[in-house]
mmCIF file of C-alpha atoms in Angstrom:
data_model
loop_
_atom_site.group_PDB
_atom_site.id
_atom_site.type_symbol
_atom_site.label_atom_id
_atom_site.label_comp_id
_atom_site.label_asym_id
_atom_site.label_seq_id
_atom_site.Cartn_x
_atom_site.Cartn_y
_atom_site.Cartn_z
ATOM 1 C CA UNK A 12 149.857 69.093 141.779
ATOM 2 C CA UNK A 13 147.745 69.827 144.830
ATOM 3 C CA UNK A 14 144.236 69.622 143.364
ATOM 4 C CA UNK A 15 141.940 72.598 143.708
ATOM 5 C CA UNK A 16 138.478 73.371 142.461
ATOM 6 C CA UNK A 17 136.936 76.268 140.646
ATOM 7 C CA UNK A 18 134.722 78.623 142.590
ATOM 8 C CA UNK A 19 132.599 81.550 141.625
ATOM 9 C CA UNK A 20 132.929 83.547 144.791
ATOM 10 C CA UNK A 21 132.491 87.285 144.685
ATOM 11 C CA UNK A 22 132.065 89.251 147.900
ATOM 12 C CA UNK A 23 129.954 92.368 147.474
ATOM 13 C CA UNK A 24 131.271 95.613 148.988
ATOM 14 C CA UNK A 25 129.437 97.486 151.749
ATOM 15 C CA UNK A 26 126.935 99.926 150.266
ATOM 16 C CA UNK A 27 127.933 103.603 150.227
ATOM 17 C CA UNK A 28 126.266 106.620 148.721
ATOM 18 C CA UNK A 29 127.840 107.743 145.453
ATOM 19 C CA UNK A 30 127.744 111.413 144.572
ATOM 20 C CA UNK A 31 125.940 112.428 141.402
ATOM 21 C CA UNK A 32 127.990 112.253 138.199
ATOM 22 C CA UNK A 33 129.073 115.688 136.887
ATOM 23 C CA UNK A 34 127.600 117.071 133.686
ATOM 24 C CA UNK A 35 131.047 117.119 132.086
ATOM 25 C CA UNK A 36 131.125 113.339 132.362
ATOM 26 C CA UNK A 37 127.908 113.017 130.392
ATOM 27 C CA UNK A 38 129.261 115.252 127.649
ATOM 28 C CA UNK A 39 132.446 113.222 127.411
ATOM 29 C CA UNK A 40 130.407 110.034 127.081
ATOM 30 C CA UNK A 41 128.418 111.473 124.198
ATOM 31 C CA UNK A 42 131.591 112.561 122.379
ATOM 32 C CA UNK A 43 133.141 109.102 122.813
ATOM 33 C CA UNK A 44 130.056 107.381 121.426
ATOM 34 C CA UNK A 45 130.686 108.709 117.923
ATOM 35 C CA UNK A 46 133.809 106.554 117.509
ATOM 36 C CA UNK A 47 133.267 103.275 115.689
ATOM 37 C CA UNK A 48 134.385 100.158 117.529
ATOM 38 C CA UNK A 49 137.008 98.093 115.671
ATOM 39 C CA UNK A 50 136.101 94.958 113.745
ATOM 40 C CA UNK A 51 139.441 93.234 114.121
ATOM 41 C CA UNK A 52 140.660 90.406 116.308
ATOM 42 C CA UNK A 53 138.865 87.422 117.782
ATOM 43 C CA UNK A 54 136.296 87.343 120.564
ATOM 44 C CA UNK A 55 135.913 84.192 122.645
ATOM 45 C CA UNK A 56 132.491 84.027 124.226
ATOM 46 C CA UNK A 57 129.568 81.855 125.222
ATOM 47 C CA UNK A 58 127.142 81.706 122.308
ATOM 48 C CA UNK A 59 124.030 80.118 123.830
ATOM 49 C CA UNK A 60 122.292 79.480 127.120
ATOM 50 C CA UNK A 61 123.887 76.037 127.389
ATOM 51 C CA UNK A 62 127.335 77.581 127.842
ATOM 52 C CA UNK A 63 128.793 76.598 124.467
ATOM 53 C CA UNK A 64 131.884 78.668 123.763
ATOM 54 C CA UNK A 65 133.187 79.745 120.378
ATOM 55 C CA UNK A 66 135.791 81.880 118.644
ATOM 56 C CA UNK A 67 134.193 84.761 116.754
ATOM 57 C CA UNK A 68 136.280 86.464 114.063
ATOM 58 C CA UNK A 69 135.204 90.111 114.173
ATOM 59 C CA UNK A 70 136.278 90.795 110.601
ATOM 60 C CA UNK A 71 134.775 87.806 108.786
ATOM 61 C CA UNK A 72 131.998 86.844 111.200
ATOM 62 C CA UNK A 73 133.182 83.231 111.216
ATOM 63 C CA UNK A 74 132.168 81.349 114.358
ATOM 64 C CA UNK A 75 134.333 78.372 115.393
ATOM 65 C CA UNK A 76 133.129 76.204 118.324
ATOM 66 C CA UNK A 77 135.663 75.492 121.076
ATOM 67 C CA UNK A 78 136.306 71.883 122.143
ATOM 68 C CA UNK A 79 134.229 70.765 125.117
ATOM 69 C CA UNK A 80 135.433 68.614 127.994
ATOM 70 C CA UNK A 81 134.165 65.026 128.266
ATOM 71 C CA UNK A 82 132.351 65.846 131.501
ATOM 72 C CA UNK A 83 130.428 68.771 130.016
ATOM 73 C CA UNK A 84 128.460 66.423 127.773
ATOM 74 C CA UNK A 85 126.845 64.921 130.877
ATOM 75 C CA UNK A 86 126.978 67.508 133.663
ATOM 76 C CA UNK A 87 126.750 70.991 132.198
ATOM 77 C CA UNK A 88 128.818 73.685 130.490
ATOM 78 C CA UNK A 89 132.535 74.374 130.628
ATOM 79 C CA UNK A 90 133.935 77.840 131.304
ATOM 80 C CA UNK A 91 136.868 79.436 129.516
ATOM 81 C CA UNK A 92 139.411 82.069 130.577
ATOM 82 C CA UNK A 93 142.143 83.377 128.303
ATOM 83 C CA UNK A 94 145.547 85.028 128.529
ATOM 84 C CA UNK A 95 145.832 88.427 126.865
ATOM 85 C CA UNK A 96 149.564 87.873 126.337
ATOM 86 C CA UNK A 97 149.966 84.286 125.153
ATOM 87 C CA UNK A 98 146.424 83.515 124.036
ATOM 88 C CA UNK A 99 146.600 80.276 126.061
ATOM 89 C CA UNK A 100 143.291 79.207 127.594
ATOM 90 C CA UNK A 101 142.171 77.647 130.836
ATOM 91 C CA UNK A 102 139.045 75.503 130.448
ATOM 92 C CA UNK A 103 137.181 74.557 133.613
ATOM 93 C CA UNK A 104 134.835 71.570 133.432
ATOM 94 C CA UNK A 105 131.640 71.198 135.522
ATOM 95 C CA UNK A 106 133.524 69.436 138.336
ATOM 96 C CA UNK A 107 136.193 72.140 138.546
ATOM 97 C CA UNK A 108 139.101 70.361 136.845
ATOM 98 C CA UNK A 109 141.302 72.578 134.682
ATOM 99 C CA UNK A 110 142.718 71.976 131.226
ATOM 100 C CA UNK A 111 145.333 74.264 129.697
ATOM 101 C CA UNK A 112 145.120 74.696 125.926
ATOM 102 C CA UNK A 113 147.354 76.507 123.439
ATOM 103 C CA UNK A 114 145.628 79.324 121.537
ATOM 104 C CA UNK A 115 145.329 78.349 117.877
ATOM 105 C CA UNK A 116 144.649 74.626 117.624
ATOM 106 C CA UNK A 117 143.413 74.321 121.235
ATOM 107 C CA UNK A 118 145.694 71.379 121.932
ATOM 108 C CA UNK A 119 145.813 70.513 125.630
ATOM 109 C CA UNK A 120 149.215 71.241 127.191
ATOM 110 C CA UNK A 121 148.438 70.477 130.838
ATOM 111 C CA UNK A 122 145.702 69.828 133.377
ATOM 112 C CA UNK A 123 144.699 69.849 137.034
ATOM 113 C CA UNK A 124 142.354 66.916 137.462
ATOM 114 C CA UNK A 125 139.985 66.990 140.449
ATOM 115 C CA UNK A 126 138.017 63.852 139.546
ATOM 116 C CA UNK A 127 139.994 61.607 141.973
ATOM 117 C CA UNK A 128 138.500 63.659 144.824
ATOM 118 C CA UNK A 129 134.901 62.925 143.869
ATOM 119 C CA UNK A 130 133.076 61.506 146.875
ATOM 120 C CA UNK A 131 136.030 61.794 149.266
ATOM 121 C CA UNK A 132 134.682 64.685 151.313
ATOM 122 C CA UNK A 133 137.555 66.922 150.211
ATOM 123 C CA UNK A 134 136.313 69.633 147.918
ATOM 124 C CA UNK A 135 139.344 71.652 146.775
ATOM 125 C CA UNK A 136 138.468 74.401 144.339
ATOM 126 C CA UNK A 137 139.883 77.144 142.171
ATOM 127 C CA UNK A 138 138.929 80.771 141.910
ATOM 128 C CA UNK A 139 137.314 81.671 138.610
ATOM 129 C CA UNK A 140 140.240 83.579 137.123
ATOM 130 C CA UNK A 141 143.204 81.185 136.988
ATOM 131 C CA UNK A 142 145.512 82.606 134.307
ATOM 132 C CA UNK A 143 148.560 81.468 132.339
ATOM 133 C CA UNK A 144 151.707 83.626 132.502
ATOM 134 C CA UNK A 145 153.022 85.497 129.427
ATOM 135 C CA UNK A 146 155.748 82.885 128.913
ATOM 136 C CA UNK A 147 153.240 80.055 129.233
ATOM 137 C CA UNK A 148 155.084 78.493 132.187
ATOM 138 C CA UNK A 149 153.076 79.459 135.268
ATOM 139 C CA UNK A 150 149.534 79.603 136.605
ATOM 140 C CA UNK A 151 148.181 82.373 138.838
ATOM 141 C CA UNK A 152 145.013 82.336 140.918
ATOM 142 C CA UNK A 153 143.442 81.574 144.282
ATOM 143 C CA UNK A 154 142.487 78.187 145.643
ATOM 144 C CA UNK A 155 140.735 76.630 148.608
ATOM 145 C CA UNK A 156 142.103 73.444 150.213
ATOM 146 C CA UNK A 157 138.520 72.498 151.045
ATOM 147 C CA UNK A 158 135.166 74.103 150.350
ATOM 148 C CA UNK A 159 134.867 74.955 154.043
ATOM 149 C CA UNK A 160 138.385 76.424 154.289
ATOM 150 C CA UNK A 161 138.357 79.769 156.105
ATOM 151 C CA UNK A 162 140.118 81.568 153.262
ATOM 152 C CA UNK A 163 141.730 80.865 149.905
ATOM 153 C CA UNK A 164 145.434 81.107 149.135
ATOM 154 C CA UNK A 165 147.079 83.046 146.344
ATOM 155 C CA UNK A 166 149.258 80.701 144.303
ATOM 156 C CA UNK A 167 151.759 80.602 141.462
ATOM 157 C CA UNK A 168 152.390 77.110 140.139
ATOM 158 C CA UNK A 169 154.051 75.579 137.125
ATOM 159 C CA UNK A 170 151.832 73.795 134.627
ATOM 160 C CA UNK A 171 153.048 70.480 136.034
ATOM 161 C CA UNK A 172 151.737 71.456 139.490
ATOM 162 C CA UNK A 173 155.042 72.365 141.134
ATOM 163 C CA UNK A 174 154.471 75.159 143.662
ATOM 164 C CA UNK A 175 156.415 78.393 143.053
ATOM 165 C CA UNK A 176 154.634 80.916 145.318
ATOM 166 C CA UNK A 177 152.191 79.372 147.789
ATOM 167 C CA UNK A 178 150.500 82.471 149.221
ATOM 168 C CA UNK A 179 150.814 86.187 149.810
ATOM 169 C CA UNK A 180 152.620 87.189 153.026
ATOM 170 C CA UNK A 181 150.181 90.082 153.485
ATOM 171 C CA UNK A 182 147.158 90.101 155.784
ATOM 172 C CA UNK A 183 143.970 90.892 153.850
ATOM 173 C CA UNK A 184 140.540 89.389 153.164
ATOM 174 C CA UNK A 185 141.424 86.968 150.382
ATOM 175 C CA UNK A 186 137.783 85.977 149.884
ATOM 176 C CA UNK A 187 136.978 89.551 148.864
ATOM 177 C CA UNK A 188 139.813 89.721 146.314
ATOM 178 C CA UNK A 189 139.950 86.212 144.850
ATOM 179 C CA UNK A 190 139.131 87.549 141.355
ATOM 180 C CA UNK A 191 141.637 90.419 141.474
ATOM 181 C CA UNK A 192 144.942 88.983 140.233
ATOM 182 C CA UNK A 193 146.561 89.032 136.788
ATOM 183 C CA UNK A 194 149.892 88.845 134.978
ATOM 184 C CA UNK A 195 151.960 91.752 133.677
ATOM 185 C CA UNK A 196 153.671 91.545 130.263
ATOM 186 C CA UNK A 197 157.142 91.469 131.885
ATOM 187 C CA UNK A 198 156.402 88.228 133.766
ATOM 188 C CA UNK A 199 155.512 89.775 137.115
ATOM 189 C CA UNK A 200 152.010 89.514 138.541
ATOM 190 C CA UNK A 201 149.788 92.020 140.300
ATOM 191 C CA UNK A 202 146.994 91.485 142.806
ATOM 192 C CA UNK A 203 144.776 93.534 145.067
ATOM 193 C CA UNK A 204 145.348 93.173 148.818
ATOM 194 C CA UNK A 205 142.682 95.429 150.253
ATOM 195 C CA UNK A 206 143.208 98.935 148.886
ATOM 196 C CA UNK A 207 146.723 98.166 147.673
ATOM 197 C CA UNK A 208 148.083 96.978 144.352
ATOM 198 C CA UNK A 209 150.827 94.445 145.057
ATOM 199 C CA UNK A 210 153.430 93.661 142.391
ATOM 200 C CA UNK A 211 155.351 90.407 142.745
ATOM 201 C CA UNK A 212 157.657 88.185 140.747
ATOM 202 C CA UNK A 213 157.581 84.377 140.771
ATOM 203 C CA UNK A 214 160.202 83.002 143.181
ATOM 204 C CA UNK A 215 161.287 86.558 144.110
ATOM 205 C CA UNK A 216 158.349 87.798 146.184
ATOM 206 C CA UNK A 217 156.854 91.262 146.457
ATOM 207 C CA UNK A 218 158.558 93.947 144.393
ATOM 208 C CA UNK A 219 156.285 96.940 145.049
ATOM 209 C CA UNK A 220 153.133 98.018 146.909
ATOM 210 C CA UNK A 221 151.002 100.851 145.549
ATOM 211 C CA UNK A 222 147.954 102.346 147.342
ATOM 212 C CA UNK A 223 144.734 102.640 145.334
ATOM 213 C CA UNK A 224 143.376 106.156 144.942
ATOM 214 C CA UNK A 225 139.663 105.352 144.769
ATOM 215 C CA UNK A 226 136.805 107.758 143.965
ATOM 216 C CA UNK A 227 134.801 108.850 146.981
ATOM 217 C CA UNK A 228 132.241 106.267 148.099
ATOM 218 C CA UNK A 229 133.786 103.373 146.116
ATOM 219 C CA UNK A 230 135.232 100.311 147.833
ATOM 220 C CA UNK A 231 137.621 97.772 146.330
ATOM 221 C CA UNK A 232 136.191 94.632 147.996
ATOM 222 C CA UNK A 233 134.738 92.238 145.424
ATOM 223 C CA UNK A 234 136.864 93.704 142.614
ATOM 224 C CA UNK A 235 137.815 91.926 139.411
ATOM 225 C CA UNK A 236 141.115 92.894 137.756
ATOM 226 C CA UNK A 237 142.456 92.577 134.202
ATOM 227 C CA UNK A 238 145.744 94.110 133.049
ATOM 228 C CA UNK A 239 145.917 96.024 129.755
ATOM 229 C CA UNK A 240 148.028 94.557 126.926
ATOM 230 C CA UNK A 241 150.765 97.156 127.471
ATOM 231 C CA UNK A 242 150.804 96.579 131.238
ATOM 232 C CA UNK A 243 150.257 100.243 132.093
ATOM 233 C CA UNK A 244 146.630 100.072 133.266
ATOM 234 C CA UNK A 245 144.293 97.714 135.012
ATOM 235 C CA UNK A 246 140.601 97.231 134.320
ATOM 236 C CA UNK A 247 138.576 97.006 137.543
ATOM 237 C CA UNK A 248 134.981 95.868 137.965
ATOM 238 C CA UNK A 249 133.792 97.491 141.197
ATOM 239 C CA UNK A 250 130.624 97.808 143.230
ATOM 240 C CA UNK A 251 129.159 101.265 142.645
ATOM 241 C CA UNK A 252 126.331 102.241 145.001
ATOM 242 C CA UNK A 253 123.903 104.898 143.761
ATOM 243 C CA UNK A 254 121.290 105.625 146.406
ATOM 244 C CA UNK A 255 119.987 102.248 147.575
ATOM 245 C CA UNK A 256 120.977 100.365 144.404
ATOM 246 C CA UNK A 257 124.334 98.615 144.107
ATOM 247 C CA UNK A 258 125.670 98.569 140.546
ATOM 248 C CA UNK A 259 128.767 96.883 139.107
ATOM 249 C CA UNK A 260 130.651 99.300 136.870
ATOM 250 C CA UNK A 261 134.013 99.497 135.118
ATOM 251 C CA UNK A 262 137.002 101.574 136.172
ATOM 252 C CA UNK A 263 140.586 101.869 135.040
ATOM 253 C CA UNK A 264 143.540 102.091 137.400
ATOM 254 C CA UNK A 265 146.988 103.417 136.544
ATOM 255 C CA UNK A 266 149.538 100.776 137.474
ATOM 256 C CA UNK A 267 152.136 103.499 138.028
ATOM 257 C CA UNK A 268 150.102 105.930 140.149
ATOM 258 C CA UNK A 269 147.175 103.868 141.548
ATOM 259 C CA UNK A 270 144.589 106.416 140.380
ATOM 260 C CA UNK A 271 141.178 104.796 139.794
ATOM 261 C CA UNK A 272 138.959 106.457 137.179
ATOM 262 C CA UNK A 273 135.406 105.553 136.082
ATOM 263 C CA UNK A 274 134.979 104.036 132.622
ATOM 264 C CA UNK A 275 131.257 103.186 132.606
ATOM 265 C CA UNK A 276 128.242 104.325 134.577
ATOM 266 C CA UNK A 277 124.586 103.186 134.569
ATOM 267 C CA UNK A 278 122.465 105.323 132.260
ATOM 268 C CA UNK A 279 120.042 107.742 133.965
ATOM 269 C CA UNK A 280 117.149 105.582 132.767
ATOM 270 C CA UNK A 281 118.692 102.530 134.445
ATOM 271 C CA UNK A 282 119.067 104.448 137.715
ATOM 272 C CA UNK A 283 115.534 105.849 137.481
ATOM 273 C CA UNK A 284 114.015 102.401 136.956
ATOM 274 C CA UNK A 285 116.065 100.883 139.763
ATOM 275 C CA UNK A 286 117.790 98.366 137.495
ATOM 276 C CA UNK A 287 120.602 96.719 139.458
ATOM 277 C CA UNK A 288 122.899 96.627 136.455
ATOM 278 C CA UNK A 289 126.060 94.534 136.677
ATOM 279 C CA UNK A 290 128.801 94.885 134.085
ATOM 280 C CA UNK A 291 130.618 91.563 133.682
ATOM 281 C CA UNK A 292 133.043 89.643 131.505
ATOM 282 C CA UNK A 293 135.114 92.744 130.705
ATOM 283 C CA UNK A 294 138.141 92.404 128.394
ATOM 284 C CA UNK A 295 140.646 94.760 126.760
ATOM 285 C CA UNK A 296 140.966 94.947 122.984
ATOM 286 C CA UNK A 297 144.372 93.763 121.710
ATOM 287 C CA UNK A 298 145.513 97.372 121.192
ATOM 288 C CA UNK A 299 144.258 98.482 124.633
ATOM 289 C CA UNK A 300 142.031 101.205 123.156
ATOM 290 C CA UNK A 301 138.670 99.525 123.795
ATOM 291 C CA UNK A 302 136.917 97.419 126.420
ATOM 292 C CA UNK A 303 134.214 94.843 125.657
ATOM 293 C CA UNK A 304 131.728 93.537 128.238
ATOM 294 C CA UNK A 305 128.247 92.169 128.896
ATOM 295 C CA UNK A 306 125.569 93.395 131.300
ATOM 296 C CA UNK A 307 123.244 91.612 133.705
ATOM 297 C CA UNK A 308 120.601 92.844 136.108
ATOM 298 C CA UNK A 309 116.912 93.240 136.867
ATOM 299 C CA UNK A 310 114.685 93.422 133.807
ATOM 300 C CA UNK A 311 112.719 96.691 134.058
ATOM 301 C CA UNK A 312 110.179 95.467 131.506
ATOM 302 C CA UNK A 313 108.928 92.795 133.899
ATOM 303 C CA UNK A 314 107.801 95.333 136.504
ATOM 304 C CA UNK A 315 109.150 93.076 139.257
ATOM 305 C CA UNK A 316 112.538 91.660 140.079
ATOM 306 C CA UNK A 317 113.592 89.180 137.444
ATOM 307 C CA UNK A 318 116.551 88.128 135.357
ATOM 308 C CA UNK A 319 117.546 89.994 132.238
ATOM 309 C CA UNK A 320 117.702 87.857 129.090
ATOM 310 C CA UNK A 321 120.544 85.365 129.256
ATOM 311 C CA UNK A 322 121.888 86.434 125.861
ATOM 312 C CA UNK A 323 122.616 90.136 125.416
ATOM 313 C CA UNK A 324 124.531 92.344 123.048
ATOM 314 C CA UNK A 325 128.283 92.570 123.536
ATOM 315 C CA UNK A 326 129.111 96.200 124.334
ATOM 316 C CA UNK A 327 132.329 98.030 123.474
ATOM 317 C CA UNK A 328 133.410 101.369 124.966
ATOM 318 C CA UNK A 329 136.566 103.439 124.366
ATOM 319 C CA UNK A 330 139.235 103.231 127.059
ATOM 320 C CA UNK A 331 140.465 106.769 126.416
ATOM 321 C CA UNK A 332 139.476 108.279 129.753
ATOM 322 C CA UNK A 333 135.908 109.253 128.868
ATOM 323 C CA UNK A 334 132.980 107.810 130.830
ATOM 324 C CA UNK A 335 130.353 105.849 128.871
ATOM 325 C CA UNK A 336 126.734 105.762 130.017
ATOM 326 C CA UNK A 337 125.440 102.173 129.627
ATOM 327 C CA UNK A 338 121.753 101.350 129.259
ATOM 328 C CA UNK A 339 120.164 97.949 129.805
ATOM 329 C CA UNK A 340 119.942 95.418 126.954
ATOM 330 C CA UNK A 341 119.502 97.779 124.053
ATOM 331 C CA UNK A 342 121.231 97.828 120.680
ATOM 332 C CA UNK A 343 123.118 101.125 120.662
ATOM 333 C CA UNK A 344 126.386 102.663 119.516
ATOM 334 C CA UNK A 345 128.216 100.537 122.079
ATOM 335 C CA UNK A 346 127.073 97.237 120.515
ATOM 336 C CA UNK A 347 129.360 95.132 118.296
ATOM 337 C CA UNK A 348 127.610 94.418 114.976
ATOM 338 C CA UNK A 349 127.317 90.799 113.891
ATOM 339 C CA UNK A 350 128.184 90.551 110.169
ATOM 340 C CA UNK A 351 126.327 87.225 109.931
ATOM 341 C CA UNK A 352 123.003 88.927 110.667
ATOM 342 C CA UNK A 353 123.205 92.155 108.656
ATOM 343 C CA UNK A 354 124.812 94.118 111.442
ATOM 344 C CA UNK A 355 122.429 93.219 114.234
ATOM 345 C CA UNK A 356 124.269 93.122 117.582
ATOM 346 C CA UNK A 357 126.571 90.262 118.447
ATOM 347 C CA UNK A 358 125.155 88.372 121.425
ATOM 348 C CA UNK A 359 127.010 86.835 124.344
ATOM 349 C CA UNK A 360 125.282 84.452 126.717
ATOM 350 C CA UNK A 361 125.870 83.865 130.439
ATOM 351 C CA UNK A 362 129.605 84.218 130.004
ATOM 352 C CA UNK A 363 131.898 84.562 133.000
ATOM 353 C CA UNK A 364 134.435 86.309 130.837
ATOM 354 C CA UNK A 365 134.947 87.574 127.311
ATOM 355 C CA UNK A 366 138.375 87.258 125.732
ATOM 356 C CA UNK A 367 139.467 89.605 122.934
ATOM 357 C CA UNK A 368 142.643 88.418 121.234
ATOM 358 C CA UNK A 369 144.457 89.433 118.010
#
């Protein structure tokens, strides 16, 4: 397998002025808040500032640590990314090597080892969202031949490293969309190429191209994409400028019509205080009715620019078309209760991605 290395590269979109949210949106958010988030399934998340990951059973509250890589004991935390369809995980160690693990016993079923390239001057790397296909046979993501490569390539490979699709034939800024690719339940994959959704099939190429219908003032560059369990919608994390502040908020996109609709918005208090709130780590619930995420941004309590606490409550909002107003780190109706601590909020810490599986 051509070795490649993990990267955390997100290109921020050009700032644009976003029109004020309509009053009807605020009312819809209040109505949605009365619904209780489910306590079923398993959340996979980072549980402390050191990047330790664990499986959290939402019904019982049992917390099961995930196996760490040998390198993480000496050089820092691993990072985990899961498949909504198979449950298989990709674990990235501090050097960028990948291990592929099956979902229940976390037995390793494959790897992409970058350690032979240490000190050679070649610095191949992966994008942060390499994912396993629904049938467990293929990997999807972006990769850079070298750290100084002008652009990454979109790839589909078998777990043994054999190349299936080596890049997209389309001309677009791959750097700006290296986190916007995911699998569909039927074995196809979808990725953003500028303001287009591109549907492709391994070994068969592009099947369909669908223009995005974005809200006014919103740009797709820097997007993150996750497909819903039923394959009918995508979850987009997009830059959302409001005045001079650039937020990161959640949107849904219909994978049949390309219509992009807001799912979260910064609360009026967040906007008033100038908190540059970023929603991150978003994941669908197994039934596709909810979305869980974390928030990051400037801490308004400090009075000056500074990091929010590393560990914050995991938020859950309904994915029913209403728009949820999200405050900064505050236990509210969007927080998942932690049954181990008498229903105080469940905390997630510095996680690239949450994973919510059955």
